[in-house]
Amino acid sequence: MSQAIANLWRAKSIAIIGASAREGAMSRLPISYLKKYGFKGEIFPVNPKGGEIAGITAYKSIKDIPKKIELALIMVPVDAAKSAVRECGEAGVSIITVMGSGFAESGESGKQLQDEIIAIAKEYGMRVVGPNCIGSIGSEAKLLATFSPVFASDSTELAKSGLALVSQSGALGYGTYSLGVDRSLPIGIVVTTGNEADVTALEVAKTIADDKSITGLLIYAESIDDLSALEYFAKAKPTAILKSGRSEAGARAAESHTGALATSDRVMDAAIKRAGAVRVNDVEELLDAGAIFATKKRLAGNRIAVITTSGGSGILAADAIEKYGLQLAQLSKKTRDELDQIIPAYGSSVNPVDLTAAVMADKKLFKKAIQVLSQDPGIDAIVAAFCVLVGDDVEMIANTLKSINFEAGEKLPIVIARTGSPSLAPSAVKLFIDANLPTFPVPERAVRALSILKDATKSKRKTSYRTPITSAIPEPKSGVTEKELKELWRQSGISVPENVLIENSARASEAVKSVGGRAVMKVVIPGVIHKTEIGGVLLDIDEKTAENSAAKLLSLSEDAKVMVERFIPKGVEALVGVTTSSIGKVLTVGVGGVLTEVIRDSAIRILPVSKDDVEEMLNETRLGQLIEGVRGEKPGNRTALVETILRITDATEKWQGDFELDVNPVTITAEGAWVLDSAYIRREN
């Protein structure tokens, strides 16, 4: 664990640089909060006037403080920030939070100032959080190193430790925290990172991952560029990430198909999935993830049982189970027989189990039914769905499920869907939370939470050290031709049709004969990638039609040449692309050919990949079905396609430039997989 970063929530001594004696001033708030919530350490206000602030001795400079300071908050005007940072460095502070604004977010001059304070901090080996940051809290130490107005309210209580919330946005971070407090979620650590001039949200999360008191991570991120950190903390703790920017154009559209498909947002999806974290869509879903992570349970399988007092709720739960890729559990005959002895005749012992409103008249009915259900070995989790719970019914259900929860231990997650106004049973949320039962207002959210738990706690992807099946090849130069690329593929053991390059039509018949008597002709013009768009591809040419066909293509441009290539029979067409991103090289596999942009059916992974990864990608797209053969077509050679994809990734493994490689189409027949076209673009910065 990075001790400096851990001081953001564990520090035992804190200095507030620029502390104000004025009640309610922003730079007074951290002191007020620290006293209000009973900070266990020492507080050192720093103000050029000295004296006392909030009954605490104030020092004129941090260098005057006779004790080692573990965390300092910089709350001075922007023009005084440099000197404040330097004084902290000279005093030996390990980490500072720069809370003021007016830095990189305000323009070029602010960016320059931000760079200067980071340079100063590096002189002293001091870490910097922010600037433009609202700070952090650690409930265990009662450390409130923040000026967020959330803590000014008398109704805000510090949550118990258990979950950690890391947010690049300060206001959104503490807004999310306050919503979590309303739901009694144990968010014990909150860190906001602002401009991230030095310390990033991912680095904070990596440090928190080593904290044994934390059972789950909730992250709001505006940028993710460190895959190793992402994989580290997602492996250590169940992690949910709210990554903004889904609606942006993402990665710029480029000339090749791959660049258009591998948008930055899709790359983020691939990176988060590879790491073993779960990407959520909004704050509500992020907190739902927190609710299920706080139970400290795992979901061993997909089989979900539903027990309900409302047939409608049961149906909605069943719909959600299918929607989120889970399964409605098949109850054993023993379970069904026992339930039939308990449930009224007008109820149902078929999953979803419908107890009907009779449960309200017979309090023992629910306990008996849930006990039977929890003992079925074919169930991995239970959704208990109710409507309009009031009075003693809430306590009865909470106590019953608490006892079942205790008996089931770590093996059986139980979630509550309670549809009805919170005012009908104001104490319900706390009762259920105390019973380790996460509660959701509708069945779909309860089921979605189980799906999140499953994805966040499944066995993490192990780093693959697959033995390469071909050697890496040198990265091509800008302007490399299709023919030159195909020669590189041939050297890598990848199947490409025999081809001949001609410059005049007189050689066309001879060229067609040399590649087997049946050919495809493609125009070769410098800078032209998509040949079909200019009529530059002619199919099924024989020796008789060769000369006229070549002449037609040569007429398209003064510097045109013609590549004559062996004709490959019709097959399934795939796209294979490799491109660079801020988080690593990206592999794209999808439906290829002339309909690539129309169908837009592709899967993305961060490299490196294993054979299983590639197989999974095929199954995520229509390629998997197409290769099996549809409408009487012969099945394609799936094994050959997988090997071709792996060979392409191995061959390009050492390419370091900013590039896009578009191998499209790769045609898959019963006999094998053939690369029919390739394009390489070097992106200039």
XYZ file of C-alpha atoms in Angstrom:
685
model
C 0.000 0.000 0.000
C 1.249 3.468 -0.833
C 1.423 5.059 2.602
C 1.371 8.596 1.195
C -1.878 7.989 -0.707
C -3.401 6.055 2.204
C -2.956 9.208 4.296
C -5.889 10.660 2.341
C -8.159 8.583 4.580
C -5.837 7.469 7.395
C -3.755 10.518 8.307
C -3.297 11.187 12.011
C -2.106 14.759 11.492
C -3.546 17.278 9.060
C -2.617 20.865 8.227
C -5.031 23.297 6.555
C -2.949 25.877 4.660
C -4.917 29.130 4.338
C -7.321 28.266 7.167
C -9.797 31.054 7.899
C -10.981 32.236 11.294
C -14.305 33.284 9.738
C -17.141 30.930 10.577
C -18.581 29.360 7.408
C -15.623 30.285 5.173
C -14.648 27.530 2.773
C -11.154 27.228 4.255
C -12.684 26.962 7.741
C -15.024 24.078 6.835
C -12.480 21.221 7.037
C -11.604 22.284 10.592
C -15.289 22.502 11.533
C -15.981 19.063 10.071
C -12.947 17.462 11.737
C -14.096 18.740 15.124
C -17.774 17.981 14.522
C -17.204 14.338 13.615
C -14.504 13.685 16.222
C -11.272 13.367 14.224
C -8.917 11.107 16.178
C -5.717 12.874 15.122
C -4.238 16.379 15.391
C -5.394 19.472 13.471
C -2.995 22.264 12.513
C -4.494 25.426 10.978
C -1.986 27.548 9.030
C -2.623 31.269 8.584
C -0.085 34.111 8.192
C -1.722 35.922 11.126
C -1.277 33.008 13.532
C -3.456 33.167 16.643
C -6.305 30.707 17.126
C -8.866 29.268 14.716
C -11.842 27.358 16.092
C -10.062 27.153 19.433
C -6.966 25.566 17.878
C -3.522 27.179 17.733
C -2.819 28.460 14.221
C 0.713 28.533 12.798
C 2.045 31.213 10.474
C 3.806 28.599 8.340
C 3.605 24.842 8.065
C 7.354 24.824 8.701
C 6.636 26.152 12.221
C 4.586 23.115 13.191
C 6.672 20.991 15.569
C 5.206 17.660 14.374
C 5.344 15.642 11.171
C 2.320 16.406 8.974
C 0.886 13.442 7.071
C -1.670 15.347 4.988
C -1.916 19.016 4.051
C -4.829 20.807 2.393
C -3.826 23.750 0.197
C -6.678 26.285 0.437
C -4.981 29.505 -0.630
C -5.658 31.763 -3.644
C -4.242 30.423 -6.884
C -1.403 32.961 -6.991
C -0.155 31.762 -3.594
C -0.288 28.062 -4.438
C 3.342 27.698 -5.573
C 4.826 29.028 -2.368
C 2.412 26.957 -0.256
C 3.381 23.787 -2.105
C 7.073 24.517 -1.698
C 6.679 25.113 2.045
C 4.873 21.775 2.375
C 7.744 20.094 0.552
C 10.305 21.742 2.833
C 8.279 20.587 5.864
C 8.430 16.965 4.670
C 4.712 16.478 3.993
C 4.139 13.238 2.090
C 0.931 14.204 0.281
C -1.073 17.379 -0.309
C -4.523 18.103 -1.684
C -4.711 21.290 -3.744
C -8.312 22.357 -3.438
C -8.354 25.684 -5.275
C -9.431 26.191 -8.863
C -7.854 28.276 -11.625
C -5.427 25.670 -12.900
C -5.510 23.511 -16.066
C -9.311 23.627 -16.159
C -9.152 27.413 -16.699
C -6.839 27.616 -19.710
C -3.221 27.631 -20.830
C -1.885 29.937 -18.093
C -3.588 27.782 -15.470
C -2.107 24.669 -17.054
C 1.364 26.209 -16.829
C 0.871 27.002 -13.140
C -0.375 23.469 -12.526
C 2.733 22.035 -14.178
C 4.904 24.280 -12.012
C 3.406 23.117 -8.716
C 3.775 19.477 -9.790
C 7.426 20.124 -10.636
C 7.942 21.657 -7.182
C 6.273 18.682 -5.490
C 8.496 16.255 -7.392
C 11.587 18.045 -6.089
C 10.581 16.887 -2.616
C 9.101 13.498 -3.503
C 5.682 14.785 -2.448
C 2.429 13.548 -4.004
C -0.306 15.938 -5.153
C -4.061 15.332 -5.313
C -5.942 17.784 -7.533
C -5.852 20.691 -8.161
C -9.515 21.699 -8.379
C -10.400 19.049 -5.841
C -12.944 18.761 -3.004
C -10.863 16.371 -0.911
C -11.286 13.046 0.851
C -12.741 11.347 3.924
C -11.957 8.272 5.990
C -14.721 7.315 8.425
C -12.551 4.951 10.461
C -10.198 7.807 11.444
C -13.060 10.369 11.427
C -10.903 12.197 8.894
C -12.833 14.784 6.857
C -10.261 16.442 4.619
C -12.922 18.179 2.562
C -15.087 21.281 2.308
C -18.086 19.452 0.775
C -21.382 20.937 2.062
C -22.659 17.380 2.576
C -21.092 17.414 6.038
C -22.557 20.752 7.056
C -25.936 19.080 7.423
C -26.819 17.797 10.874
C -28.525 14.814 9.244
C -25.307 13.506 7.647
C -23.722 10.695 9.599
C -20.372 9.143 8.785
C -20.980 5.732 7.281
C -19.354 2.601 8.587
C -16.333 1.402 6.660
C -16.787 -1.264 4.012
C -17.070 0.406 0.616
C -14.780 2.955 -1.022
C -15.888 5.606 -3.513
C -13.263 7.177 -5.791
C -14.359 9.987 -8.086
C -12.610 12.321 -10.492
C -15.508 14.723 -9.995
C -15.697 16.186 -6.513
C -19.271 17.455 -6.579
C -20.608 14.280 -8.206
C -18.542 12.151 -5.853
C -19.983 13.697 -2.711
C -23.468 13.851 -4.219
C -23.195 10.107 -4.796
C -21.906 9.627 -1.262
C -24.905 11.482 0.171
C -27.289 9.257 -1.782
C -25.417 6.265 -0.435
C -25.790 7.555 3.128
C -29.547 7.812 2.560
C -29.487 4.132 1.632
C -27.380 3.212 4.687
C -24.520 2.032 2.494
C -21.199 1.617 4.349
C -19.099 3.990 2.233
C -16.168 4.477 4.589
C -13.657 6.012 2.186
C -14.277 8.796 -0.334
C -11.478 10.267 -2.457
C -11.967 12.876 -5.177
C -9.069 13.550 -7.536
C -9.966 16.686 -9.529
C -7.596 17.549 -12.370
C -5.368 14.537 -11.662
C -2.165 16.429 -12.330
C -0.355 13.764 -10.310
C -2.391 11.249 -8.313
C -5.104 9.561 -10.399
C -8.340 7.855 -9.422
C -6.892 4.547 -10.636
C -3.804 4.940 -8.468
C -6.002 5.695 -5.461
C -8.151 2.646 -6.194
C -5.037 0.487 -6.483
C -3.943 1.646 -3.030
C -7.402 1.068 -1.535
C -7.362 -2.462 -2.959
C -4.768 -3.362 -0.324
C -7.010 -2.163 2.511
C -8.500 -5.217 4.211
C -11.434 -3.235 5.631
C -12.794 -2.520 2.136
C -15.179 -5.031 0.542
C -15.956 -3.222 -2.713
C -14.858 -0.337 -4.930
C -17.133 2.226 -6.602
C -15.435 4.469 -9.162
C -16.493 7.448 -11.240
C -13.905 8.006 -13.980
C -13.635 10.437 -16.835
C -10.483 8.817 -18.214
C -8.881 5.400 -17.853
C -5.365 4.918 -19.164
C -3.666 2.398 -16.859
C -4.747 -1.159 -17.591
C -2.339 -2.710 -15.063
C -3.805 -0.628 -12.211
C -7.339 -1.447 -13.371
C -6.559 -5.168 -13.397
C -4.859 -4.955 -9.998
C -7.736 -3.492 -8.026
C -10.487 -5.321 -9.944
C -8.776 -8.601 -9.058
C -8.458 -7.608 -5.400
C -11.952 -6.153 -4.816
C -15.377 -6.343 -6.500
C -15.354 -3.178 -8.601
C -18.046 -1.141 -10.368
C -17.021 1.715 -12.665
C -19.165 4.577 -13.918
C -17.160 5.795 -16.924
C -18.574 8.937 -18.487
C -18.417 9.750 -22.189
C -20.604 7.097 -23.785
C -22.269 9.656 -26.046
C -19.077 11.283 -27.327
C -17.672 10.455 -30.740
C -14.840 8.724 -28.881
C -11.850 7.687 -30.902
C -11.647 9.744 -34.065
C -13.036 8.204 -37.197
C -10.161 7.095 -39.377
C -9.774 5.907 -42.923
C -9.850 2.228 -42.084
C -12.879 0.318 -40.871
C -11.184 -0.595 -37.615
C -10.749 3.022 -36.543
C -14.435 3.661 -37.081
C -15.471 0.634 -35.055
C -12.955 0.740 -32.193
C -14.263 3.918 -30.594
C -12.734 4.988 -27.317
C -15.898 4.069 -25.453
C -15.885 0.526 -26.809
C -12.220 0.254 -25.907
C -13.130 1.240 -22.336
C -15.791 -1.475 -22.274
C -13.202 -4.016 -23.395
C -10.616 -2.845 -20.869
C -13.068 -2.907 -17.952
C -14.338 -6.343 -18.930
C -10.821 -7.727 -19.346
C -9.874 -6.452 -15.890
C -12.856 -8.204 -14.294
C -14.652 -5.030 -13.192
C -18.232 -4.106 -14.118
C -19.175 -0.975 -16.032
C -22.408 0.626 -14.837
C -24.548 3.215 -16.588
C -25.497 5.754 -13.930
C -25.158 6.758 -10.286
C -28.172 4.680 -9.293
C -26.600 1.539 -10.726
C -23.258 2.389 -9.094
C -24.936 2.511 -5.685
C -26.868 -0.679 -6.420
C -23.498 -2.311 -7.027
C -22.323 -0.955 -3.691
C -25.346 -2.436 -1.943
C -24.600 -5.923 -3.245
C -20.820 -5.626 -2.696
C -21.434 -4.678 0.942
C -22.887 -8.144 1.627
C -19.376 -9.650 1.153
C -20.980 -12.494 -0.783
C -20.208 -14.076 -4.136
C -22.539 -15.465 -6.772
C -21.357 -18.978 -7.585
C -23.655 -19.542 -10.564
C -26.540 -18.240 -12.682
C -29.484 -20.045 -11.089
C -31.882 -17.602 -9.439
C -34.996 -18.410 -7.405
C -37.763 -15.862 -6.907
C -40.139 -15.877 -3.953
C -42.906 -13.296 -3.977
C -46.252 -12.201 -2.605
C -47.124 -10.671 -5.970
C -47.496 -12.614 -9.212
C -46.696 -9.462 -11.166
C -43.425 -8.937 -9.297
C -42.491 -12.543 -9.983
C -43.049 -12.098 -13.706
C -40.959 -8.911 -13.775
C -38.182 -10.692 -11.904
C -38.273 -13.592 -14.381
C -38.053 -11.142 -17.295
C -35.065 -9.421 -15.699
C -33.317 -12.728 -15.030
C -33.382 -13.491 -18.752
C -32.445 -9.913 -19.687
C -29.284 -9.959 -17.577
C -28.084 -13.373 -18.722
C -29.040 -15.305 -15.594
C -31.282 -18.368 -15.359
C -34.546 -19.012 -13.578
C -33.611 -21.950 -11.346
C -35.359 -25.286 -11.883
C -36.543 -26.326 -8.432
C -36.009 -29.938 -7.395
C -38.974 -32.295 -7.016
C -38.310 -32.434 -3.273
C -38.480 -28.633 -3.042
C -41.667 -28.505 -5.128
C -43.357 -31.208 -3.042
C -42.501 -29.471 0.225
C -43.659 -26.099 -1.070
C -46.954 -27.613 -2.197
C -47.587 -28.578 1.425
C -47.071 -24.947 2.528
C -48.395 -22.676 -0.211
C -52.152 -22.133 -0.683
C -53.681 -23.916 -3.672
C -54.096 -20.622 -5.513
C -50.354 -19.894 -5.147
C -47.523 -21.494 -7.118
C -44.579 -23.720 -6.216
C -43.081 -23.280 -9.669
C -40.260 -20.732 -9.793
C -41.158 -17.821 -9.386
C -42.683 -19.115 -6.150
C -45.878 -17.142 -5.452
C -46.965 -17.165 -1.815
C -49.802 -14.718 -2.583
C -51.097 -12.267 0.025
C -51.733 -15.230 2.331
C -48.299 -14.598 3.802
C -49.694 -11.530 5.531
C -52.361 -13.601 7.296
C -50.084 -16.506 8.219
C -46.718 -15.178 9.411
C -45.193 -18.664 9.571
C -45.905 -19.387 5.904
C -43.104 -17.181 4.613
C -40.505 -18.603 6.994
C -41.366 -22.182 6.096
C -41.281 -21.470 2.364
C -37.989 -19.575 2.397
C -36.351 -22.290 4.512
C -37.341 -24.938 1.967
C -36.188 -22.817 -0.941
C -32.814 -21.978 0.619
C -31.963 -25.658 0.993
C -32.358 -26.482 -2.708
C -28.840 -27.212 -4.067
C -29.903 -26.019 -7.526
C -30.236 -22.402 -6.391
C -27.390 -19.866 -6.412
C -29.321 -16.794 -5.185
C -32.799 -15.718 -4.088
C -34.806 -12.645 -5.019
C -37.520 -11.938 -2.456
C -40.074 -9.615 -4.080
C -42.787 -7.806 -2.124
C -45.242 -4.970 -2.634
C -46.492 -2.431 -0.095
C -44.911 -3.812 3.065
C -46.059 -2.049 6.236
C -45.846 -2.401 10.000
C -44.889 -5.712 11.534
C -44.649 -7.424 8.144
C -41.359 -5.630 7.463
C -39.821 -6.745 10.735
C -41.083 -10.314 10.282
C -39.584 -10.615 6.808
C -36.316 -8.948 7.800
C -35.851 -11.214 10.830
C -36.798 -14.323 8.874
C -34.419 -13.582 6.025
C -31.704 -12.610 8.496
C -31.898 -16.056 10.077
C -31.858 -17.721 6.645
C -28.940 -15.502 5.649
C -27.058 -16.639 8.727
C -27.765 -20.317 8.013
C -26.781 -19.985 4.339
C -23.566 -18.138 5.206
C -21.488 -17.081 2.237
C -23.192 -19.486 -0.148
C -26.509 -17.863 -0.904
C -26.959 -14.186 -1.765
C -30.458 -12.944 -0.937
C -31.752 -9.626 -2.293
C -34.990 -7.773 -1.597
C -37.267 -6.085 -4.119
C -39.682 -3.928 -2.125
C -42.062 -2.066 -4.403
C -43.913 0.625 -2.498
C -43.450 4.067 -1.024
C -40.604 4.312 1.535
C -43.016 6.247 3.776
C -45.085 3.083 4.281
C -42.228 1.546 6.242
C -39.556 4.153 7.015
C -37.463 1.739 9.076
C -37.382 -0.967 6.411
C -34.117 -0.024 4.683
C -32.132 -0.005 7.928
C -33.732 -3.248 9.086
C -32.816 -4.993 5.856
C -29.307 -3.497 5.749
C -28.675 -4.622 9.339
C -29.742 -8.087 8.210
C -27.198 -7.912 5.335
C -30.037 -7.831 2.820
C -29.600 -5.264 0.015
C -32.941 -3.713 -0.880
C -34.159 -2.359 -4.218
C -37.448 -0.679 -5.184
C -38.237 -2.918 -8.173
C -37.431 -6.519 -9.169
C -35.311 -5.543 -12.183
C -32.823 -3.611 -10.065
C -32.564 -6.486 -7.596
C -31.793 -8.913 -10.413
C -29.382 -6.456 -12.058
C -27.477 -6.219 -8.772
C -27.061 -9.998 -8.745
C -25.762 -9.832 -12.311
C -23.230 -7.178 -11.243
C -22.161 -9.364 -8.317
C -21.684 -12.316 -10.627
C -19.511 -10.391 -13.080
C -17.497 -8.621 -10.379
C -16.719 -11.737 -8.339
C -16.220 -14.346 -11.034
C -12.788 -15.868 -11.491
C -10.559 -13.143 -12.861
C -8.852 -13.420 -16.214
C -5.390 -14.844 -15.753
C -2.573 -13.237 -17.652
C -2.026 -15.342 -20.735
C 1.502 -16.403 -21.581
C 0.432 -18.194 -24.721
C 3.357 -19.370 -26.793
C 3.335 -17.336 -30.027
C 2.572 -19.357 -33.133
C 4.540 -16.992 -35.348
C 7.337 -14.487 -34.885
C 6.788 -10.739 -34.658
C 7.454 -8.852 -37.890
C 8.838 -5.322 -38.357
C 6.290 -2.527 -38.387
C 5.603 -1.378 -41.970
C 6.404 2.087 -43.198
C 3.675 4.559 -44.038
C 2.335 3.953 -47.531
C 2.906 0.190 -47.506
C 0.914 -1.475 -50.294
C -1.583 -4.302 -50.036
C 0.815 -6.579 -51.910
C 3.647 -5.789 -49.487
C 1.403 -6.431 -46.501
C 0.297 -9.750 -47.937
C 3.900 -10.806 -48.339
C 4.391 -10.099 -44.615
C 1.346 -12.231 -43.830
C 2.680 -15.028 -46.022
C 5.942 -14.958 -44.069
C 3.895 -15.255 -40.866
C 2.177 -18.445 -42.038
C -1.088 -16.726 -42.920
C -2.904 -17.886 -46.040
C -3.007 -15.295 -48.831
C -3.894 -15.939 -52.485
C -1.055 -16.003 -55.005
C -0.796 -12.640 -56.738
C 1.066 -10.804 -59.485
C 1.429 -7.048 -59.959
C 1.202 -5.777 -63.533
C 1.594 -2.303 -65.048
C 0.057 -2.895 -68.500
C -2.866 -4.908 -69.821
C -0.707 -6.937 -72.232
C 0.518 -9.048 -69.310
C -2.954 -9.652 -67.904
C -3.727 -13.041 -69.522
C -0.347 -14.444 -68.540
C -0.830 -13.176 -64.975
C -4.256 -14.810 -64.692
C -2.844 -18.096 -65.933
C -0.006 -17.937 -63.380
C -2.457 -17.709 -60.442
C -4.600 -20.636 -61.534
C -6.679 -19.381 -64.475
C -9.379 -17.731 -62.393
C -8.604 -14.400 -60.763
C -9.644 -11.244 -58.996
C -8.207 -7.950 -60.263
C -7.648 -4.960 -57.957
C -6.484 -1.518 -58.858
C -3.449 -0.270 -56.923
C -3.386 3.520 -56.572
C -1.286 5.282 -53.913
C -3.523 6.571 -51.102
C -6.638 4.646 -52.179
C -7.759 2.185 -49.504
C -11.373 1.296 -50.306
C -11.041 0.138 -53.898
C -14.641 -1.030 -54.288
C -15.875 2.548 -53.873
C -14.186 3.591 -57.151
C -14.988 0.408 -59.057
C -11.465 -0.852 -58.513
C -12.224 -4.531 -57.896
C -13.268 -7.001 -60.623
C -14.213 -10.570 -59.734
C -13.956 -13.934 -61.463
C -11.704 -12.937 -64.347
C -10.409 -15.621 -66.747
C -7.684 -15.482 -69.388
C -10.136 -14.363 -72.096
C -11.466 -11.357 -70.176
C -8.174 -10.502 -68.496
C -6.786 -7.887 -70.917
C -9.958 -5.775 -71.140
C -10.485 -5.993 -67.382
C -6.941 -4.837 -66.655
C -7.264 -1.964 -69.139
C -10.439 -0.804 -67.379
C -8.684 -0.670 -64.011
C -5.556 0.996 -65.367
C -7.711 3.777 -66.816
C -8.803 4.832 -63.316
C -5.555 6.718 -62.701
C -2.345 7.630 -64.482
C -0.257 5.931 -61.789
C -2.527 2.895 -61.421
C -1.258 -0.670 -61.367
C -3.232 -3.900 -61.206
C -2.832 -6.753 -58.760
C -3.961 -10.054 -60.260
C -4.851 -12.497 -57.527
C -6.026 -16.093 -57.375
C -9.826 -16.266 -57.091
C -11.033 -17.607 -53.718
C -14.561 -19.064 -53.760
C -17.299 -17.308 -51.837
C -17.223 -17.802 -48.077
C -17.978 -16.027 -44.822
C -16.224 -12.657 -44.695
C -14.619 -11.429 -41.491
C -12.881 -8.236 -40.398
C -9.729 -8.406 -38.273
C -8.256 -5.137 -37.066
C -5.473 -4.040 -34.758
C -5.239 -0.436 -33.627
C -3.606 1.555 -30.867
C -5.338 3.288 -27.954
C -4.353 5.101 -24.778
C -4.745 1.866 -22.826
C -2.990 -0.536 -25.193
C -3.364 -2.221 -28.575
C -6.902 -3.229 -29.471
C -8.088 -6.229 -31.476
C -11.351 -5.929 -33.425
C -13.047 -8.992 -34.929
C -16.366 -8.824 -36.731
C -18.445 -9.266 -39.844
C -16.344 -8.086 -42.793
C -16.578 -7.339 -46.474
C -18.382 -4.484 -48.170
C -21.115 -4.427 -45.499
C -18.739 -3.813 -42.580
C -19.980 -0.309 -41.812
C -23.613 -1.187 -42.545
C -23.839 -4.217 -40.266
C -21.355 -2.919 -37.657
C -21.195 -6.234 -35.830
C -17.876 -6.608 -34.061
C -16.217 -7.548 -30.779
C -13.253 -5.812 -29.166
C -10.497 -6.980 -26.819
C -7.356 -5.422 -25.412
C -4.265 -7.329 -26.520
C -2.780 -9.803 -25.782
C -5.499 -12.409 -26.273
C -5.725 -16.168 -25.891
C -7.406 -18.706 -28.135
C -10.382 -18.721 -25.752
C -10.647 -14.933 -26.033
C -10.866 -15.151 -29.829
C -13.450 -17.934 -29.656
C -15.499 -15.746 -27.312
C -15.261 -12.820 -29.741
C -16.612 -14.931 -32.587
C -19.536 -16.020 -30.413
C -20.348 -12.402 -29.532
C -20.905 -11.556 -33.198
C -22.833 -13.118 -36.058
C -19.586 -14.647 -37.262
C -20.026 -17.599 -34.931
C -23.369 -18.475 -36.516
C -22.306 -17.687 -40.076
C -19.281 -19.968 -39.862
C -21.524 -22.819 -38.700
C -23.347 -22.538 -42.041
C -26.739 -20.946 -42.702
C -29.382 -21.640 -45.346
C -27.636 -24.657 -46.754
C -24.140 -23.125 -46.891
C -21.225 -25.358 -45.936
C -19.673 -24.636 -42.516
C -16.521 -22.549 -42.629
C -13.218 -23.559 -41.090
C -13.472 -21.887 -37.687
C -10.173 -23.324 -36.498
C -8.374 -21.727 -39.448
C -9.944 -18.325 -38.724
C -8.960 -18.445 -35.037
C -5.395 -19.366 -35.987
C -5.266 -16.560 -38.572
C -6.392 -14.008 -35.974
C -3.808 -15.229 -33.462
C -1.067 -15.124 -36.093
C -1.987 -11.516 -36.951
C -1.778 -10.495 -33.267
C 1.544 -12.324 -32.841
C 2.999 -10.804 -36.005
C 2.082 -7.252 -34.923
C 3.014 -7.738 -31.263
C 6.020 -5.388 -31.365
C 4.457 -2.621 -33.443
C 4.702 0.534 -31.317
C 3.564 3.388 -33.542
C 0.149 5.024 -33.595
C -1.427 2.925 -36.321
C -4.498 1.187 -37.668
C -4.339 -2.196 -39.351
C -7.425 -3.293 -41.266
C -7.443 -6.881 -42.548
C -10.741 -7.071 -44.401
C -12.032 -9.326 -45.661
C -10.688 -12.557 -44.307
C -12.713 -15.126 -46.237
C -13.499 -18.384 -44.447
C -14.308 -21.444 -46.530
C -14.548 -25.106 -45.628
C -10.893 -25.464 -46.637
C -9.402 -22.579 -44.644
C -9.189 -18.840 -44.032
C -7.689 -16.435 -46.573
C -6.643 -12.802 -46.200
C -8.041 -11.081 -49.286
C -7.273 -7.455 -48.458
C -5.209 -5.456 -45.962
C -4.567 -1.805 -45.226
C -2.135 -0.149 -42.821
C -2.348 3.506 -41.812
C 0.265 5.279 -39.730
C -1.428 8.074 -37.809
C 0.741 11.139 -37.553
C 0.543 13.207 -34.367
